[in-house]
Coordinates of C-alpha atoms and ligand atoms in Angstrom, one line a residue:
M24 CA 0.0 0.0 0.0
L25 CA 1.3 3.4 -0.9
S26 CA 0.0 6.9 -0.4
G27 CA 1.1 10.4 0.3
I28 CA 0.1 13.9 1.4
Q29 CA 1.4 17.2 0.2
P30 CA 3.1 19.4 2.9
S31 CA 1.3 22.3 1.3
G32 CA -0.8 23.7 4.2
D33 CA -2.3 22.6 7.4
L34 CA -3.9 19.1 7.3
H35 CA -7.7 19.1 7.7
I36 CA -10.3 16.6 8.6
G37 CA -10.7 15.8 4.9
N38 CA -7.1 14.6 4.8
Y39 CA -7.7 12.7 8.0
L40 CA -11.0 11.0 7.2
G41 CA -10.3 10.5 3.5
A42 CA -6.8 9.2 3.9
L43 CA -4.7 9.2 7.1
R44 CA -7.0 7.4 9.5
N45 CA -7.6 4.7 6.9
W46 CA -3.9 4.1 6.5
V47 CA -3.6 3.7 10.3
R48 CA -6.5 1.3 10.5
D49 CA -5.2 -0.9 7.6
Q50 CA -1.5 -0.8 8.4
E51 CA -1.6 -4.3 9.9
R52 CA -2.9 -5.8 6.6
F53 CA -0.3 -4.5 4.2
E54 CA 3.4 -3.7 3.6
N55 CA 3.1 0.1 3.9
F56 CA 4.8 3.1 2.2
F57 CA 3.7 6.6 3.1
C58 CA 5.5 9.6 1.8
I59 CA 5.4 13.3 2.3
V60 CA 5.2 14.5 -1.2
D61 CA 7.3 17.6 -1.1
L62 CA 8.1 17.6 -4.8
H63 CA 4.3 17.9 -5.4
A64 CA 4.1 20.7 -2.9
L65 CA 6.8 22.6 -4.8
T66 CA 4.5 22.9 -7.8
V67 CA 2.8 25.9 -6.2
L68 CA 6.1 27.7 -5.3
P69 CA 5.8 27.7 -1.5
D70 CA 7.9 29.8 0.8
P71 CA 11.1 27.6 1.3
A72 CA 11.1 27.9 5.1
A73 CA 7.4 27.0 5.3
L74 CA 7.9 24.0 3.0
R75 CA 10.7 22.7 5.2
S76 CA 8.8 23.1 8.4
R77 CA 5.5 21.7 7.0
T78 CA 7.3 18.6 5.8
L79 CA 8.2 17.9 9.4
D80 CA 4.7 18.8 10.6
V81 CA 3.2 16.2 8.3
V82 CA 5.7 13.5 9.4
A83 CA 4.8 14.2 13.1
L84 CA 1.1 14.1 12.2
Y85 CA 1.5 10.7 10.5
L86 CA 3.1 9.4 13.6
A87 CA 0.7 11.1 16.0
S88 CA -2.2 9.7 14.1
G89 CA -0.9 6.2 14.8
L90 CA 1.2 5.1 11.8
D91 CA 3.7 2.8 13.4
P92 CA 7.3 3.2 12.0
A93 CA 7.9 -0.5 12.7
K94 CA 5.1 -1.3 10.2
C95 CA 5.3 1.6 7.8
E96 CA 8.0 3.3 5.8
I97 CA 7.5 7.0 6.4
F98 CA 9.7 9.1 4.1
V99 CA 10.1 12.3 2.2
Q100 CA 9.6 12.0 -1.6
S101 CA 12.6 14.2 -2.5
H102 CA 14.9 12.1 -0.4
V103 CA 14.5 9.4 -2.9
P104 CA 15.7 10.7 -6.3
A105 CA 14.2 7.7 -8.1
H106 CA 10.8 9.4 -7.8
A107 CA 11.9 12.3 -10.0
Q108 CA 13.8 9.9 -12.3
L109 CA 10.8 7.6 -13.0
G110 CA 8.6 10.7 -13.1
W111 CA 10.5 11.8 -16.2
I112 CA 10.1 8.5 -17.9
V113 CA 6.4 8.4 -17.1
Q114 CA 6.0 11.9 -18.6
C115 CA 7.6 10.6 -21.8
F116 CA 4.8 8.0 -22.0
T117 CA 2.0 10.4 -21.2
P118 CA 0.1 12.0 -24.0
I119 CA -0.6 15.7 -23.3
G120 CA -4.3 15.2 -23.7
W121 CA -4.4 12.8 -20.7
L122 CA -3.0 15.6 -18.5
E123 CA -5.3 18.2 -20.0
R124 CA -8.2 16.2 -19.0
M125 CA -7.3 16.2 -15.3
T126 CA -10.0 18.0 -13.3
Q127 CA -7.5 19.6 -10.9
F128 CA -5.6 21.2 -13.8
K129 CA -8.8 22.3 -15.6
V130 CA -10.2 23.9 -12.4
R131 CA -6.9 25.8 -11.8
G132 CA -6.7 26.7 -15.4
Q133 CA -10.1 28.3 -15.2
T134 CA -9.4 30.2 -12.0
Q135 CA -5.8 31.3 -12.6
G136 CA -5.4 31.1 -16.3
R137 CA -3.1 28.5 -18.0
E138 CA -0.4 31.0 -18.6
R139 CA 0.3 31.3 -14.9
I140 CA 0.3 27.6 -14.0
G141 CA 3.7 26.0 -13.5
T142 CA 4.6 23.1 -15.8
G143 CA 5.1 21.0 -12.7
F144 CA 1.5 21.5 -11.7
F145 CA 0.5 20.3 -15.2
T146 CA 2.7 17.2 -15.2
Y147 CA 2.1 16.4 -11.5
P148 CA 0.0 13.3 -12.2
A149 CA 3.0 11.7 -13.9
L150 CA 5.2 12.2 -10.8
Q151 CA 2.3 10.8 -8.7
A152 CA 2.2 7.7 -10.9
A153 CA 6.0 7.3 -10.4
D154 CA 5.5 7.4 -6.6
I155 CA 3.1 4.6 -6.9
L156 CA 4.8 2.4 -9.5
L157 CA 8.2 2.5 -7.8
Y158 CA 7.0 0.4 -4.9
D159 CA 4.9 -2.0 -7.0
A160 CA 1.9 -0.9 -5.0
D161 CA -1.2 -3.0 -5.2
Y162 CA -3.4 -0.5 -3.4
V163 CA -3.5 3.3 -3.1
P164 CA -5.7 4.5 -0.2
V165 CA -6.9 8.0 -1.1
G166 CA -9.9 10.3 -0.9
D167 CA -12.3 10.5 -3.7
D168 CA -10.7 13.6 -5.3
Q169 CA -7.6 11.5 -6.2
R170 CA -9.6 8.9 -8.0
Q171 CA -8.8 10.4 -11.4
H172 CA -5.0 10.6 -10.6
I173 CA -5.0 6.9 -9.7
E174 CA -6.9 6.1 -12.9
F175 CA -4.3 8.1 -14.8
C176 CA -1.6 6.0 -13.1
R177 CA -3.3 2.8 -14.2
D178 CA -3.6 4.0 -17.7
V179 CA 0.1 5.0 -18.0
A180 CA 1.1 1.7 -16.3
Q181 CA -0.9 -0.3 -18.8
R182 CA 0.6 1.7 -21.6
L183 CA 4.2 1.0 -20.4
N184 CA 3.3 -2.7 -20.0
A185 CA 1.7 -2.9 -23.5
L186 CA 4.7 -1.3 -25.1
H187 CA 7.5 -3.0 -23.1
G188 CA 6.2 -6.2 -21.5
D189 CA 5.0 -6.5 -17.9
V190 CA 7.3 -3.9 -16.5
V191 CA 5.2 -2.3 -13.8
K192 CA 2.4 -3.3 -11.5
V193 CA -1.0 -1.8 -12.2
P194 CA -2.4 -0.4 -8.8
E195 CA -5.9 -0.1 -7.5
P196 CA -7.4 2.8 -5.6
L197 CA -8.8 2.1 -2.1
I198 CA -11.5 4.7 -1.5
Q199 CA -13.8 4.6 1.5
G200 CA -17.6 4.9 1.5
V201 CA -17.9 7.6 4.2
G202 CA -15.4 10.3 4.7
A203 CA -13.9 10.0 1.2
R204 CA -15.2 13.4 0.2
V205 CA -15.5 15.9 3.0
M206 CA -17.0 19.2 1.7
G207 CA -16.2 22.8 2.8
L208 CA -18.0 23.8 6.0
D209 CA -18.6 27.3 4.7
D210 CA -19.6 26.0 1.2
P211 CA -20.7 22.4 0.9
S212 CA -20.7 22.6 -2.8
V213 CA -16.9 22.5 -2.9
K214 CA -14.4 19.9 -1.6
M215 CA -12.7 20.8 1.6
S216 CA -9.2 21.8 0.5
K217 CA -5.9 23.1 2.0
S218 CA -5.7 25.9 -0.5
I219 CA -9.2 27.3 0.1
A220 CA -8.8 26.8 3.9
A221 CA -5.7 29.1 3.8
G222 CA -7.9 32.1 2.9
H223 CA -11.3 31.1 4.5
P224 CA -11.2 30.6 8.3
L225 CA -14.5 28.8 8.4
H226 CA -13.9 26.4 5.5
A227 CA -12.2 23.6 7.3
V228 CA -11.5 22.0 10.7
F229 CA -7.7 21.5 10.9
M230 CA -6.3 18.4 12.6
L231 CA -4.5 20.7 15.1
D232 CA -7.4 23.0 15.9
P233 CA -8.1 23.3 19.6
P234 CA -11.5 22.0 20.8
D235 CA -13.2 25.4 21.2
Q236 CA -12.2 26.3 17.7
I237 CA -13.6 23.0 16.4
R238 CA -16.9 23.7 18.2
R239 CA -17.1 27.2 16.8
K240 CA -16.4 26.1 13.2
I241 CA -18.9 23.2 13.3
A242 CA -21.5 25.5 14.9
R243 CA -21.1 27.9 12.0
A244 CA -21.1 25.2 9.3
Q245 CA -23.6 26.0 6.6
T246 CA -26.8 24.0 6.7
D247 CA -30.1 25.2 5.4
T248 CA -33.4 26.7 6.6
E249 CA -35.1 23.5 7.6
P250 CA -35.9 23.3 11.3
A251 CA -34.6 19.7 11.8
V252 CA -32.8 16.9 10.1
R253 CA -35.1 15.2 7.6
D254 CA -35.0 13.5 4.3
P255 CA -33.8 14.7 1.8
V256 CA -31.0 16.5 3.6
G257 CA -29.2 19.4 2.0
P258 CA -25.5 19.2 1.2
G259 CA -24.3 20.9 4.4
V260 CA -26.3 18.6 6.6
A261 CA -25.2 15.6 4.5
N262 CA -21.6 16.6 5.0
L263 CA -22.0 16.8 8.8
I264 CA -23.8 13.4 8.8
D265 CA -21.0 11.9 6.7
M266 CA -18.3 13.2 9.0
Y267 CA -20.1 12.0 12.0
A268 CA -20.6 8.6 10.4
A269 CA -16.9 8.3 9.4
L270 CA -15.8 9.3 12.9
R271 CA -18.1 6.8 14.6
G272 CA -17.4 4.1 12.1
V273 CA -21.0 3.7 11.0
D274 CA -22.7 4.1 7.6
A275 CA -24.3 7.3 6.5
R276 CA -27.8 5.8 6.7
S277 CA -27.5 4.8 10.4
A278 CA -26.0 8.2 11.3
F279 CA -29.0 9.8 9.5
D280 CA -31.4 7.6 11.5
E281 CA -29.7 8.7 14.7
F282 CA -30.4 12.4 14.0
S283 CA -33.6 12.2 12.0
G284 CA -36.1 14.7 13.5
K285 CA -33.5 16.3 15.7
T286 CA -32.3 19.8 15.5
Y287 CA -29.2 20.9 13.5
S288 CA -27.6 22.0 16.7
A289 CA -27.9 18.4 18.1
L290 CA -26.2 17.1 15.0
K291 CA -23.5 19.8 15.2
S292 CA -22.7 19.3 18.8
A293 CA -22.4 15.5 18.3
T294 CA -20.2 16.0 15.3
A295 CA -18.0 18.4 17.2
D296 CA -17.8 16.0 20.1
A297 CA -16.8 13.1 17.8
L298 CA -14.1 15.3 16.1
I299 CA -12.6 16.4 19.4
A300 CA -12.6 12.9 20.7
A301 CA -10.7 11.7 17.6
L302 CA -8.3 14.7 17.4
E303 CA -7.4 15.4 21.0
P304 CA -5.2 12.4 21.5
I305 CA -3.5 13.0 18.2
Q306 CA -2.8 16.6 19.1
R307 CA -1.2 15.6 22.4
R308 CA 1.1 13.1 20.7
Y309 CA 1.8 15.6 18.0
A310 CA 3.1 18.2 20.4
E311 CA 5.6 15.8 21.8
L312 CA 6.8 14.3 18.5
R313 CA 7.0 17.7 16.7
A314 CA 9.2 19.1 19.5
D315 CA 12.0 16.5 18.7
E316 CA 13.0 17.5 15.2
S317 CA 16.2 15.5 15.3
A318 CA 14.3 12.3 16.0
L319 CA 11.9 13.0 13.1
R320 CA 14.8 13.6 10.8
T321 CA 16.7 10.5 11.9
G322 CA 13.6 8.4 11.2
L323 CA 13.2 9.9 7.7
V324 CA 16.8 9.3 6.8
A325 CA 16.7 5.7 7.8
S326 CA 13.4 5.1 6.0
A327 CA 14.7 6.8 2.8
A328 CA 17.7 4.6 2.8
R329 CA 15.6 1.4 3.0
V330 CA 13.0 2.5 0.4
T331 CA 15.7 3.7 -2.0
V332 CA 16.8 0.1 -2.5
I333 CA 13.3 -0.9 -3.6
A334 CA 12.7 2.2 -5.7
E335 CA 16.0 1.9 -7.5
A336 CA 15.4 -1.7 -8.4
T337 CA 12.1 -0.8 -10.0
L338 CA 13.7 2.2 -11.7
A339 CA 16.4 0.0 -13.1
R340 CA 13.8 -2.5 -14.4
V341 CA 12.0 0.3 -16.2
Q342 CA 15.2 1.9 -17.5
Q343 CA 16.2 -1.5 -18.9
A344 CA 12.8 -2.0 -20.5
V345 CA 12.7 1.4 -22.2
G346 CA 16.4 1.2 -23.4
L347 CA 18.1 3.5 -20.9
R348 CA 20.4 0.7 -19.7
Ligands
LIG416 P1 -3.5 15.9 -1.0 O1 -2.2 16.3 -0.2 O2 -4.3 17.0 -1.7 O3 -4.4 15.1 0.0 C1 -4.0 14.1 0.8 C2 -5.0 13.0 0.9 O4 -6.2 13.6 1.5 C3 -7.3 13.3 0.7 N1 -8.3 14.4 0.7 C4 -9.5 14.3 1.0 N2 -10.3 13.3 1.4 C5 -11.6 13.5 1.7 N3 -12.2 14.8 1.6 C6 -11.4 15.8 1.3 N4 -12.0 17.0 1.3 C7 -10.1 15.6 1.0 N5 -9.1 16.5 0.6 C8 -8.0 15.7 0.5 C9 -6.8 13.1 -0.7 O5 -7.6 12.4 -1.5 C10 -5.4 12.4 -0.4 O6 -5.7 11.0 -0.3 N6 -1.7 14.1 -5.3 C11 -1.9 13.8 -3.9 C12 -0.7 13.4 -3.2 C13 0.1 12.3 -3.8 C14 -0.2 10.9 -3.7 C15 0.8 10.3 -4.4 C16 -1.3 10.2 -3.2 C17 1.3 12.4 -4.4 N7 1.7 11.2 -4.8 C18 0.8 8.9 -4.6 C19 -1.3 8.8 -3.4 C20 -0.3 8.2 -4.1 C21 -2.5 15.0 -3.2 O7 -2.3 16.1 -3.7 O8 -3.1 14.8 -2.0

């Protein structure tokens, strides 16, 4: 199993429910590779000091959330040069049209204009495919927004295999039912995202928000004008129910039944309670782990050394197949 998170902003409950907590839950069942994808974060030209520090923030959050370094490789993407090397090869096998179809690129193109988007942002799915293919991943646990990128990875893997024999493993996405698509609290028509959250204080609950902040944000989450929870629920209410269900480990239907006929404030306070119960222990562990930067760095260096052996073997196999060695 392989996955990664960009150190591009504060992690929010979408990252937690859609990805991180599922990795923690499933770590016993797989051989695990979790990276902090700093090369991906570089595509939006972050402040260098912020990128450096956020990379360690994410490592500490992985550990605080319960990823066990005895069971998981936890490493920084740029520490393993094979990612960039295979990324280039993948780009060479990627028709431009495949990248132009990516929703993330299209959306940013519409809001920022294509002229201003970095080439790295455009070719980003090729690097992501390399991340996955290097470790012969069977499964890629992600939120729903990454489905298209995993599909892209499968397409390019199949293309490589069709042209050069079975050279890479074709991975499958692992996407949960509930929690896979947490929407913005201030606007439930858009996915909760780090970049929107940076400019909109009521958009997201961050994993490191203190309890009173969590209560305040959930209390102000957009709902609708109905007096109580009833079918069919609007998108804001559905989002709260979905978060509650994900946190309590039940399906959305039984969470709905639990609140049916109750006020929105009952739903909101139960959702805030569930969030606080999940996040408080993580926050306590995080404070300790983040304080010891040298321990974090030591772990990263050791993990990068181990995964480099695997990544370089795959890279050599692909290089051989395409004629680079
Ligand atoms: P990133 O950093 O945007 O998000 C990290 C993980 O969080 C999930 N996620 C969400 N899940 C539910 N609701 C949301 N609102 C929400 N927002 C984010 C994402 O689906 C993801 O699982 N390109 C990737 C990083 C990446 C990667 C990889 C992932 C690079 N290489 C290889 C898997 C495998 C990204 O930008 O994720």
